[in-house]
Coordinates of C-alpha atoms in Angstrom, one line a residue:
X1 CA 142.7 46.2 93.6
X2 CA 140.3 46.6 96.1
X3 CA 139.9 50.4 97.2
X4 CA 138.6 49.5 101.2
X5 CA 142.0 48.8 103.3
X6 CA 142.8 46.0 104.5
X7 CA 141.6 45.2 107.8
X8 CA 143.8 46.3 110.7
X9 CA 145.8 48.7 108.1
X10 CA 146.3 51.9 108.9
X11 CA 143.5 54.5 108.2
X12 CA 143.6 55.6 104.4
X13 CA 144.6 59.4 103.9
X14 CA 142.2 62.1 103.6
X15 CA 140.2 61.5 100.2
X16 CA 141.4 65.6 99.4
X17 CA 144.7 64.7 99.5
X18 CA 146.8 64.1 96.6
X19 CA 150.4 62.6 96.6
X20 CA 153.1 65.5 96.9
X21 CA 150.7 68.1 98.5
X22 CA 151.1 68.8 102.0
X23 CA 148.1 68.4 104.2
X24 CA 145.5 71.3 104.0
X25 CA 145.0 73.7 107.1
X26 CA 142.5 71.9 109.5
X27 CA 141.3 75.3 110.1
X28 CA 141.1 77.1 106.6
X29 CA 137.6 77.2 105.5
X30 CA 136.6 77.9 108.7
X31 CA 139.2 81.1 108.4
X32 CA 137.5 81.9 105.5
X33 CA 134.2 81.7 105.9
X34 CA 135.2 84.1 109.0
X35 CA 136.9 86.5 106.7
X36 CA 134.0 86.4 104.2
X37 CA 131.5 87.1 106.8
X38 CA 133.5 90.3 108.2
X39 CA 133.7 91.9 104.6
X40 CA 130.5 91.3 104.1
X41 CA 129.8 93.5 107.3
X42 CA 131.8 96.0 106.8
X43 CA 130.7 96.6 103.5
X44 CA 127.3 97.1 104.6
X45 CA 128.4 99.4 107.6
X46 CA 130.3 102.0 105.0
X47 CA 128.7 101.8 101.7
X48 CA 131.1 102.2 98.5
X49 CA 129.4 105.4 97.8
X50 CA 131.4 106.8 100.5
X51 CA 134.1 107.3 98.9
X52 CA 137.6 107.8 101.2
X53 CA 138.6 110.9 101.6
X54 CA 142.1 111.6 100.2
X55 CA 145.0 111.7 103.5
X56 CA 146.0 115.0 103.7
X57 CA 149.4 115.1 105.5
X58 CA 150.4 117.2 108.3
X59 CA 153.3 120.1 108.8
X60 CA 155.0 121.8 111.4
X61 CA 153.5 125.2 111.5
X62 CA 154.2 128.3 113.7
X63 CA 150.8 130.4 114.5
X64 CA 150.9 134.4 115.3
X65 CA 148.2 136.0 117.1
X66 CA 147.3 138.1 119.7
X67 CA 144.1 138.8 121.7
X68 CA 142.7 140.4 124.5
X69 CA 142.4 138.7 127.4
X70 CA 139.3 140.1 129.5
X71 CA 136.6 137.5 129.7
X72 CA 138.9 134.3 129.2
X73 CA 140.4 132.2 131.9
X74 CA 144.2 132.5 130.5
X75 CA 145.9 131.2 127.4
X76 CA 146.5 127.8 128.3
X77 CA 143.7 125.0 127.4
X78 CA 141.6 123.6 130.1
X79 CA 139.0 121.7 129.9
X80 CA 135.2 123.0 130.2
X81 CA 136.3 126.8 130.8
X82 CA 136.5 129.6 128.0
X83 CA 140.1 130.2 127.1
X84 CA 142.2 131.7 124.1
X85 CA 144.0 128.6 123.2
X86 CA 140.5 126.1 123.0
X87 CA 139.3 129.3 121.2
X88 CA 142.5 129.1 118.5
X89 CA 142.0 125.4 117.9
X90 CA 138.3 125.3 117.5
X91 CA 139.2 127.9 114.6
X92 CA 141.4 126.1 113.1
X93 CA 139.1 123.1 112.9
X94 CA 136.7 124.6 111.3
X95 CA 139.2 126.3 108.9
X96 CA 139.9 123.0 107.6
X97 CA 143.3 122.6 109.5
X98 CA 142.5 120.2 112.0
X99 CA 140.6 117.0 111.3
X100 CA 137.6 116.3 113.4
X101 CA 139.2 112.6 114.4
X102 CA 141.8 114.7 116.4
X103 CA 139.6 117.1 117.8
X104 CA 137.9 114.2 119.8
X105 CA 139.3 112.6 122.2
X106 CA 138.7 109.0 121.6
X107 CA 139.8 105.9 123.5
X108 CA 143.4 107.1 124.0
X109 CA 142.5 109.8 126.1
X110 CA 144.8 112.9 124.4
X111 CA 143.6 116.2 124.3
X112 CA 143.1 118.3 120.7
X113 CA 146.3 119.7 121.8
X114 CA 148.0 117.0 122.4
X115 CA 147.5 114.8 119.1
X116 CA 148.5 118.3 117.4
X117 CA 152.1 118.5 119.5
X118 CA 150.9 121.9 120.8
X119 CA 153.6 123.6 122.0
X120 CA 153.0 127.8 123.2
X121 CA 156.2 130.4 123.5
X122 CA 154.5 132.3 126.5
X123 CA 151.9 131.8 129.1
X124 CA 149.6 134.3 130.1
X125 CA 147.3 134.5 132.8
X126 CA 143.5 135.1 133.5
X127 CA 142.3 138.3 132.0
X128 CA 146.6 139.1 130.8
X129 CA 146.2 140.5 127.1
X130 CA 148.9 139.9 124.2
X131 CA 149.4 141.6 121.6
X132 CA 151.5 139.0 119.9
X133 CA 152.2 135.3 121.3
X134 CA 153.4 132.3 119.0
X135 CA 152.5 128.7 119.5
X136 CA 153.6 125.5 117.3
X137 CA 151.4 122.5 116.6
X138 CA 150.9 120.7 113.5
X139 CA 148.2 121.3 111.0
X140 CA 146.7 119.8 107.6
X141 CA 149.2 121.3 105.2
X142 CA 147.7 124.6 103.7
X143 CA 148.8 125.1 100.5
X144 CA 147.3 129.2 100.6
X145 CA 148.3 130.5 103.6
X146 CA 146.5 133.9 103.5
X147 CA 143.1 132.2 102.6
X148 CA 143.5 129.8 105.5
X149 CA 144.5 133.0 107.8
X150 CA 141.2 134.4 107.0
X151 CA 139.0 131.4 107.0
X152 CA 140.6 131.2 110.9
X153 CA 139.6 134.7 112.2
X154 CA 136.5 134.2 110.4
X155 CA 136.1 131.5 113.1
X156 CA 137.2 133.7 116.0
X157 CA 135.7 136.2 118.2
X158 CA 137.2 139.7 117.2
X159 CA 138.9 140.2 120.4
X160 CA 141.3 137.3 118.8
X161 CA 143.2 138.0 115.8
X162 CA 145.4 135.5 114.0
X163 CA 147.9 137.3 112.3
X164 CA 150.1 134.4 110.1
X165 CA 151.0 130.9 109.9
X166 CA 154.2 130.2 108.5
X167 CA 155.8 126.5 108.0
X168 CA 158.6 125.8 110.5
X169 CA 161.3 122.7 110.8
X170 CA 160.0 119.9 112.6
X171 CA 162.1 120.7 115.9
X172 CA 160.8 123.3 116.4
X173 CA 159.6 124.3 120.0
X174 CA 157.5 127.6 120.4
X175 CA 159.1 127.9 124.2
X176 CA 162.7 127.1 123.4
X177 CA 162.8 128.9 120.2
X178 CA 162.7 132.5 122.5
X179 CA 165.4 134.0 123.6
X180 CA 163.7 136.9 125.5
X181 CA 160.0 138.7 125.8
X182 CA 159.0 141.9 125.8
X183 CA 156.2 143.5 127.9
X184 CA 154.5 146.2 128.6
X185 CA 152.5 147.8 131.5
X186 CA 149.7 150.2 130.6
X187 CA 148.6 152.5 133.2
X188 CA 147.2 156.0 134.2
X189 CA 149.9 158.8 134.6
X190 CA 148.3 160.0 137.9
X191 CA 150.2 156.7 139.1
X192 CA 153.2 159.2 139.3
X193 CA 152.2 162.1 141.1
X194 CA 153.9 165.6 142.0
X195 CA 152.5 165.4 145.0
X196 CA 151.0 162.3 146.6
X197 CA 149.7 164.2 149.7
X198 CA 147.3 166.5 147.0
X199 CA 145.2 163.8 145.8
X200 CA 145.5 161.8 149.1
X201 CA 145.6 163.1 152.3
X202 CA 146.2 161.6 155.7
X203 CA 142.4 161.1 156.6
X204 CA 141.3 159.3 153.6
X205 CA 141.9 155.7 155.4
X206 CA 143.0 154.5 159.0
X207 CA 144.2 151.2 158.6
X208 CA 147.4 148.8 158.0
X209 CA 147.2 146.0 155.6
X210 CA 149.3 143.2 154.7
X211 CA 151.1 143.8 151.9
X212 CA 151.2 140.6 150.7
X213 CA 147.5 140.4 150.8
X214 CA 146.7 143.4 149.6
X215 CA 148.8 143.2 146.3
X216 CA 146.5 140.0 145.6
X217 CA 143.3 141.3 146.2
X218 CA 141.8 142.0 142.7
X219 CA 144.4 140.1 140.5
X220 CA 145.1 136.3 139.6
X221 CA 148.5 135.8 141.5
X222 CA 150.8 135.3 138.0
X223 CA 152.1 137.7 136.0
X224 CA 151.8 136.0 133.0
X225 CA 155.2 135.7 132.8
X226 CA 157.2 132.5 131.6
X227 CA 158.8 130.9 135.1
X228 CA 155.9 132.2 136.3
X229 CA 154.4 129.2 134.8
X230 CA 156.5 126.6 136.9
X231 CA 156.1 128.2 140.3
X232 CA 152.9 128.6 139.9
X233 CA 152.2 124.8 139.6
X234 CA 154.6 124.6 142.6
X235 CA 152.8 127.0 144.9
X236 CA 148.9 126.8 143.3
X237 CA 147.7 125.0 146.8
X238 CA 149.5 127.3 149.1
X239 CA 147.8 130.1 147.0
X240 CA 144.1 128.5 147.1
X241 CA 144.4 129.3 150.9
X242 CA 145.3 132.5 151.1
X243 CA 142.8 135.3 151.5
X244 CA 141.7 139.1 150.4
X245 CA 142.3 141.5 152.8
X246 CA 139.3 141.7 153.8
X247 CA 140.3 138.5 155.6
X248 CA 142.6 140.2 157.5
X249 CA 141.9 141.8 161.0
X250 CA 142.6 146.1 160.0
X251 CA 144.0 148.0 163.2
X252 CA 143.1 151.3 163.2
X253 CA 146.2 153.8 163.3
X254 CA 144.4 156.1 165.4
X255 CA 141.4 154.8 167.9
X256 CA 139.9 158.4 167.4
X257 CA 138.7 157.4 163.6
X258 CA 136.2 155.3 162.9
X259 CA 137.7 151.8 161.4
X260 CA 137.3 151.1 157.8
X261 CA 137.4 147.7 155.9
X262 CA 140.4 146.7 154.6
X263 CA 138.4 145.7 151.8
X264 CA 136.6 149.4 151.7
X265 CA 140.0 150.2 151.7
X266 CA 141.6 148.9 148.7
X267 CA 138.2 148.3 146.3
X268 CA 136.9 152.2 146.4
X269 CA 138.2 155.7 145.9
X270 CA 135.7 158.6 147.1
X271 CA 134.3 160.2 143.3
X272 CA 135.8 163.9 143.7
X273 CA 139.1 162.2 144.0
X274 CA 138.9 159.9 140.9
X275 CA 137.5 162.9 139.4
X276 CA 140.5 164.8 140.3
X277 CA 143.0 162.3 139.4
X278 CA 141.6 162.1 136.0
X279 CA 142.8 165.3 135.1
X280 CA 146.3 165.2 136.0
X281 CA 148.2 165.6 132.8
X282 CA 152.2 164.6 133.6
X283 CA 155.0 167.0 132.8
X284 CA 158.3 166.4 130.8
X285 CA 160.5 167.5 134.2
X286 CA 158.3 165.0 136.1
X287 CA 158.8 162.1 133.3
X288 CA 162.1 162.2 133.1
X289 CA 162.4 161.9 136.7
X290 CA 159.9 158.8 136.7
X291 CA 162.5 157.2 134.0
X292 CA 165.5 157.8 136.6
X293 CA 164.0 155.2 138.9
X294 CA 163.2 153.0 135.7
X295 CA 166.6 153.2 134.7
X296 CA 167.8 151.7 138.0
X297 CA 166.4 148.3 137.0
X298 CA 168.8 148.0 134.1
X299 CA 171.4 145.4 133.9
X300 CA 171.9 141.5 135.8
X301 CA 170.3 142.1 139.4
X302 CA 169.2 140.0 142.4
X303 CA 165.3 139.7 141.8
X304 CA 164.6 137.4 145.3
X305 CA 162.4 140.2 147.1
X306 CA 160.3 140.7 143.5
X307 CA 159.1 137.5 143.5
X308 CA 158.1 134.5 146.2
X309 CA 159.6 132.5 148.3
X310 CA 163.0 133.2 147.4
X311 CA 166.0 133.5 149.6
X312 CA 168.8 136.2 149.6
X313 CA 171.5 135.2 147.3
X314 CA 169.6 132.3 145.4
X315 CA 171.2 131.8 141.9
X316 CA 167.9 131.2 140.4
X317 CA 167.0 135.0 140.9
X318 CA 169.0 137.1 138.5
X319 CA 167.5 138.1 136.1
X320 CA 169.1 140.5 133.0
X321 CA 166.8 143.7 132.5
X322 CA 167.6 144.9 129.1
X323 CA 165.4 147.6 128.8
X324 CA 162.7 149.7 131.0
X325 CA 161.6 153.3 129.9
X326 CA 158.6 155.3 129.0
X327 CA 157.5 153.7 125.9
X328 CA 154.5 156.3 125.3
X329 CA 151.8 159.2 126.7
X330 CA 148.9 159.2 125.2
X331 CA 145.3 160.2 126.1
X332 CA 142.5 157.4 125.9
X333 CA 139.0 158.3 126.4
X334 CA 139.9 161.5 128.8
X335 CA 142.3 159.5 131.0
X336 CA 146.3 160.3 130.2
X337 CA 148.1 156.9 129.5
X338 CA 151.3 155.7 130.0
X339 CA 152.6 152.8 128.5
X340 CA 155.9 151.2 130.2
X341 CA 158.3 149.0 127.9
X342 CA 160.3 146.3 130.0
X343 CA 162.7 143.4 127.9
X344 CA 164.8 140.5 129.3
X345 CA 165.4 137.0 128.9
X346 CA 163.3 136.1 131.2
X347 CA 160.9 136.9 134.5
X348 CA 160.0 135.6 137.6
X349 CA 156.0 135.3 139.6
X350 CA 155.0 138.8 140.4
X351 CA 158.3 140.5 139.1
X352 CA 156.9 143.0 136.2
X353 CA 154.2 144.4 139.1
X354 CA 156.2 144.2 141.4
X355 CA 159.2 146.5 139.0
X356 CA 156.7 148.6 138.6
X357 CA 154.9 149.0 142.2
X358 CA 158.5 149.7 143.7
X359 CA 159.1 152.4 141.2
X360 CA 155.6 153.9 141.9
X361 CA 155.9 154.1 145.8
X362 CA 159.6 154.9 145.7
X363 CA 158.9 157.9 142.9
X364 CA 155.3 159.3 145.1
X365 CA 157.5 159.2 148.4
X366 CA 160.5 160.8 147.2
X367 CA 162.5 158.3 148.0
X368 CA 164.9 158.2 144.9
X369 CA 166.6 155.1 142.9
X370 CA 169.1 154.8 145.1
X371 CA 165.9 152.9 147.1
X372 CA 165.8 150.7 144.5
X373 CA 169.5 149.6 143.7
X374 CA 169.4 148.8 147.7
X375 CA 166.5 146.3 146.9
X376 CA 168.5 144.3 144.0
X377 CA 171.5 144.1 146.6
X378 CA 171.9 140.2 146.7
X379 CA 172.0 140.2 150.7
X380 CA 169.0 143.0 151.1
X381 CA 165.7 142.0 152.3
X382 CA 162.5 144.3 151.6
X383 CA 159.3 144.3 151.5
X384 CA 158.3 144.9 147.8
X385 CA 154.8 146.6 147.0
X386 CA 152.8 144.7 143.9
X387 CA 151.1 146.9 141.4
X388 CA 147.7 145.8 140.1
X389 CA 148.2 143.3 136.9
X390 CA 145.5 145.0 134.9
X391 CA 147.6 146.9 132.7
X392 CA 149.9 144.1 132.0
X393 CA 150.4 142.6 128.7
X394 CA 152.6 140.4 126.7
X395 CA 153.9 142.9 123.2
X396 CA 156.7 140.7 121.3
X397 CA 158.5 137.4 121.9
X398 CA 162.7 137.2 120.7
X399 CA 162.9 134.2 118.3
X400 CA 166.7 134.3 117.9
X401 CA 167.3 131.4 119.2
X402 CA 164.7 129.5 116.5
X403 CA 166.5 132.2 113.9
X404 CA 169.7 130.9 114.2
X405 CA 168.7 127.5 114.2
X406 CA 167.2 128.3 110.4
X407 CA 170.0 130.3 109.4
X408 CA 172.3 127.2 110.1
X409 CA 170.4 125.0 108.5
X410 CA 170.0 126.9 105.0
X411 CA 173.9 127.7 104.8
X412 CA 174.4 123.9 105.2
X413 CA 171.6 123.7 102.6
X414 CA 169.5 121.0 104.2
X415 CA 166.7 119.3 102.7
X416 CA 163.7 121.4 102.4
X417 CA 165.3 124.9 104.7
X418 CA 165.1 127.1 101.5
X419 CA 161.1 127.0 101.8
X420 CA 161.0 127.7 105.3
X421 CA 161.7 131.9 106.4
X422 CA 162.4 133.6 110.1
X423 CA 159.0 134.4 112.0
X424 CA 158.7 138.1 111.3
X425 CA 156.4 140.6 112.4
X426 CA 156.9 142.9 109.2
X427 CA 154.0 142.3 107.4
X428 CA 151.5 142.0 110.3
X429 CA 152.9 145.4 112.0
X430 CA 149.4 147.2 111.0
X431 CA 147.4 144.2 112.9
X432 CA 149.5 144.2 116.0
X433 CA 149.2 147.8 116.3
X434 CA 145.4 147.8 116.3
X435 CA 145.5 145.1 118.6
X436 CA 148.1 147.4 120.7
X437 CA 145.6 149.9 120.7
X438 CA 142.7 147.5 121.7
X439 CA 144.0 146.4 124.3
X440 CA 144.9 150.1 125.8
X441 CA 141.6 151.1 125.3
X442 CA 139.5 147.7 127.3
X443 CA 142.4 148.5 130.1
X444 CA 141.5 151.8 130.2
X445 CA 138.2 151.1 130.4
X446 CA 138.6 148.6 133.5
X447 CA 140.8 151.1 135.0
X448 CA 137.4 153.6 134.6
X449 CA 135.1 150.7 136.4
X450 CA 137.7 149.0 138.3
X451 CA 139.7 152.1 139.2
X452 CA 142.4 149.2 140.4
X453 CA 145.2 151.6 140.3
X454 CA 143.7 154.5 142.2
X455 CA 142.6 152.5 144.7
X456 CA 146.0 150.4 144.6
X457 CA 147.4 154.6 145.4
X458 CA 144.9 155.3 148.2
X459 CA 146.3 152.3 150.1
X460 CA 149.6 152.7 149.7
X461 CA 150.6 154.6 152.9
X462 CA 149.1 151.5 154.8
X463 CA 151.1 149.3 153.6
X464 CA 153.0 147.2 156.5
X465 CA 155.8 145.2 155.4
X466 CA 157.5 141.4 157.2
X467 CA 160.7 143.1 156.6
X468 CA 161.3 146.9 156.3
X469 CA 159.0 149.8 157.8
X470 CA 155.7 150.8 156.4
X471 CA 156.0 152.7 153.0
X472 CA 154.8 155.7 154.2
X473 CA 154.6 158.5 151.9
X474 CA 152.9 160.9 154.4
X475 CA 155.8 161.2 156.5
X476 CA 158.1 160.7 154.1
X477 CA 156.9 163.7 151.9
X478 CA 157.8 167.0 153.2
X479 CA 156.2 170.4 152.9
X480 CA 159.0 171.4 150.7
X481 CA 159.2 167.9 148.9
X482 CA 163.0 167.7 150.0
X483 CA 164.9 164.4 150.5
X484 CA 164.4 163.4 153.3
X485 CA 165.4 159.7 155.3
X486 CA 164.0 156.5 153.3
X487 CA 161.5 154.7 155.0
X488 CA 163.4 151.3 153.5
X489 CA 165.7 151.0 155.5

């Protein structure tokens, strides 16, 4: 039989094919020859003495620290600037609990932070201290957590001290998992004086500020506080444009006197006064009064004139005070400290210094807490004087709501809950103590330089106000230091 075809017969099959086999892939050893060149490629651009590293999974951790915050432009992570959260990851980086594929940002264009699920329990603002904050991200799982611990503050600067890292469920969310936060206010004792008119009299300035300038003058505008977080995104362009007093045109209260800055004003005390005021030593008669206008703050009150832009009677305003007393006196390098201890759920912009301005002008001009109450009143409007934030800090966060979560979850013995324990300061209480007093002592030390609060005193009387009288604790003082009519009226 001849093997040509027959002339006009249809074209033989492909001389590969064999009867009962379907038809080869056209494209196949094109495919392959693709495939085989691409091995061969990648095998020369990672050698097989590189071995692969073992995949080390990640857990849901919960990281205690605290730090002070002088030097550092807040908490929060922002690119190119120095703050304690790029600080805390860098750390754990090189303590071999993040991998350096998620510290770079790569083509999809997520932050450290965000590969990690950061999540932080409180913001705090520029140059706001803490002596213990919480934040939640995943990590490489550490299988010794106190080695790890000290491999991380190896890594940090010592003004930043992790205290523990403890494995949480995978819900967890540092900022829903608090339930209330606990601050305190550092500050010099000659803040509450026997008698204002002693250490300041009547001549030492001549002019009338703004007191909504003047309360902003040497701080950052947050308190550091957690809705102060949201309203601060809200109003950070009106902000930009506002200015120091120094911006503002000063009247002089009496043509006679020469006119001083605003500026002058609120950034300098004279030295034999701050040399004065540095040895006023508070009694117990004149504390416990002091603690009679803190008391007034306890309970569910109307907060709109502590904070900004807030209407009489807004819901959004009441806030439940829990606690806010003389916590401690103590004397740090020469200069007699008080520490003020104020709990709640939770605080609005400006409301801590602004708790604590109100009880220092009301106490100096003898005004009593019934001045205060009148301010909480949900119709009242008044014009609220701002202390100055540098003795503000974050002390403890209220996990209960995280706690109950856990306890839940081990009575209905769910996979894995048994490993997993409540976030508790008990075995760090030495650290956060040290950092407690750290903190004391570098806001001490600014008050010494800064002298925010004295100057914050001398200004006080020329305070005007957009809805009540000037505070004026000149007039309002008399010889006798009897009661005599509020100036809030």
């Amino acid at each position: 039989m001849s093997a040509t075809p027959p002339e006009g017969s249809a074209p033989m099959a492909d001389a590969g094919k064999v009867a009962g086999q379907k038809r080869p892939y056209a494209g196949r050893e094109k495919y392959l020859a693709g495939w085989e060149k691409a091995e061969e490629n990648k095998n020369k651009a990672k050698p097989e003495a590189d071995a692969k590293e073992p995949k080390v999974k990640k857990r849901h951790y919960a990281v205690c620290f605290g730090y002070v915050g002088t030097g550092y432009q807040g908490l929060q992570y922002q690119e190119g600037f120095r703050t304690i959260e790029g600080e805390l990851v860098e750390a754990f980086h090189q303590a071999g609990g993040v991998s350096a594929q998620n510290m770079e940002k790569g083509d999809s264009g997520l932050s450290a932070l965000q590969k990690l699920g950061w999540q932080r329990s409180s913001r705090t603002d520029k140059g706001v201290h803490a002596v213990r904050n919480v934040v939640g991200l995943k990590l490489l799982e550490q299988g010794d957590h106190e080695a790890f611990v000290a491999k991380v503050n190896a890594a940090l600067p010592e003004q930043i001290r992790c205290y523990e890292i403890q494995r949480t469920t995978s819900s967890f969310n540092a900022k829903n998992a608090v339930s209330g936060r606990h601050y305190h206010y550092v500050l010099p004792t000659f803040a509450f004086l026997d008698d204002y008119r002693e250490y300041f009299s009547p001549d030492v300035a001549k002019v009338h500020l703004d007191a909504e300038d003047a309360a902003g003058a040497a701080a950052p505008d947050l308190d550091g506080c957690d809705d102060a977080e949201d309203e601060g995104k809200k109003n950070y362009k009106r902000r930009k444009t506002q200015h120091a007093p120094d911006a503002a045109a000063p009247t002089p209260a009496d043509p006679a006197v020469p006119l001083q800055s605003a500026k002058e004003l609120y950034t300098s005390v004279p030295e034999d006064i701050f040399a004065k005021l540095l040895t006023y030593r508070i009694g117990e008669a004149t504390a416990a009064e002091v603690q009679r206008y803190l008391d007034a703050f306890i309970g569910t009150q109307w907060y709109h004139n502590y904070t900004r832009e807030k209407p009489p009677g807004d819901p959004s305003s009441q806030r439940y005070i829990t606690e806010f007393k003389i916590h401690s006196i103590e004397i740090v390098n020469g200069m007699e400290v008080m520490t003020l201890s104020v709990r709640g759920a939770a605080f609005l912009m400006h409301q801590i210094r602004r708790m604590v301005g109100m009880a220092i002008a009301a106490f100096n001009a003898k005004l009593g807490p019934a001045t205060i109450k009148a301010s909480l009143e949900q119709s009242s409007r008044h014009g609220i004087p701002t202390a100055p934030p540098t003795g503000l800090l974050l002390f403890d966060l209220f996990l209960d709501f995280y706690h109950k979560k856990l306890e839940m979850l081990q009575k209905n013995n769910e996979r894995g809950s048994d490993l997993l324990a409540p976030l508790s300061t008990e075995k760090y209480q030495d650290g956060m103590k040290a950092m407690h007093r750290a903190i004391a002592v570098e806001i001490m030390r600014q008050e010494g330089e800064q002298r925010s609060m004295a100057c914050w005193l001398r200004s006080l009387p020329h305070l005007t106000y957009k809805y009540v009288k000037q505070v004026n604790l000149y007039e309002s003082i008399p010889e006798a230091l009897a009661p005599k009519a509020s100036a809030l009226d």
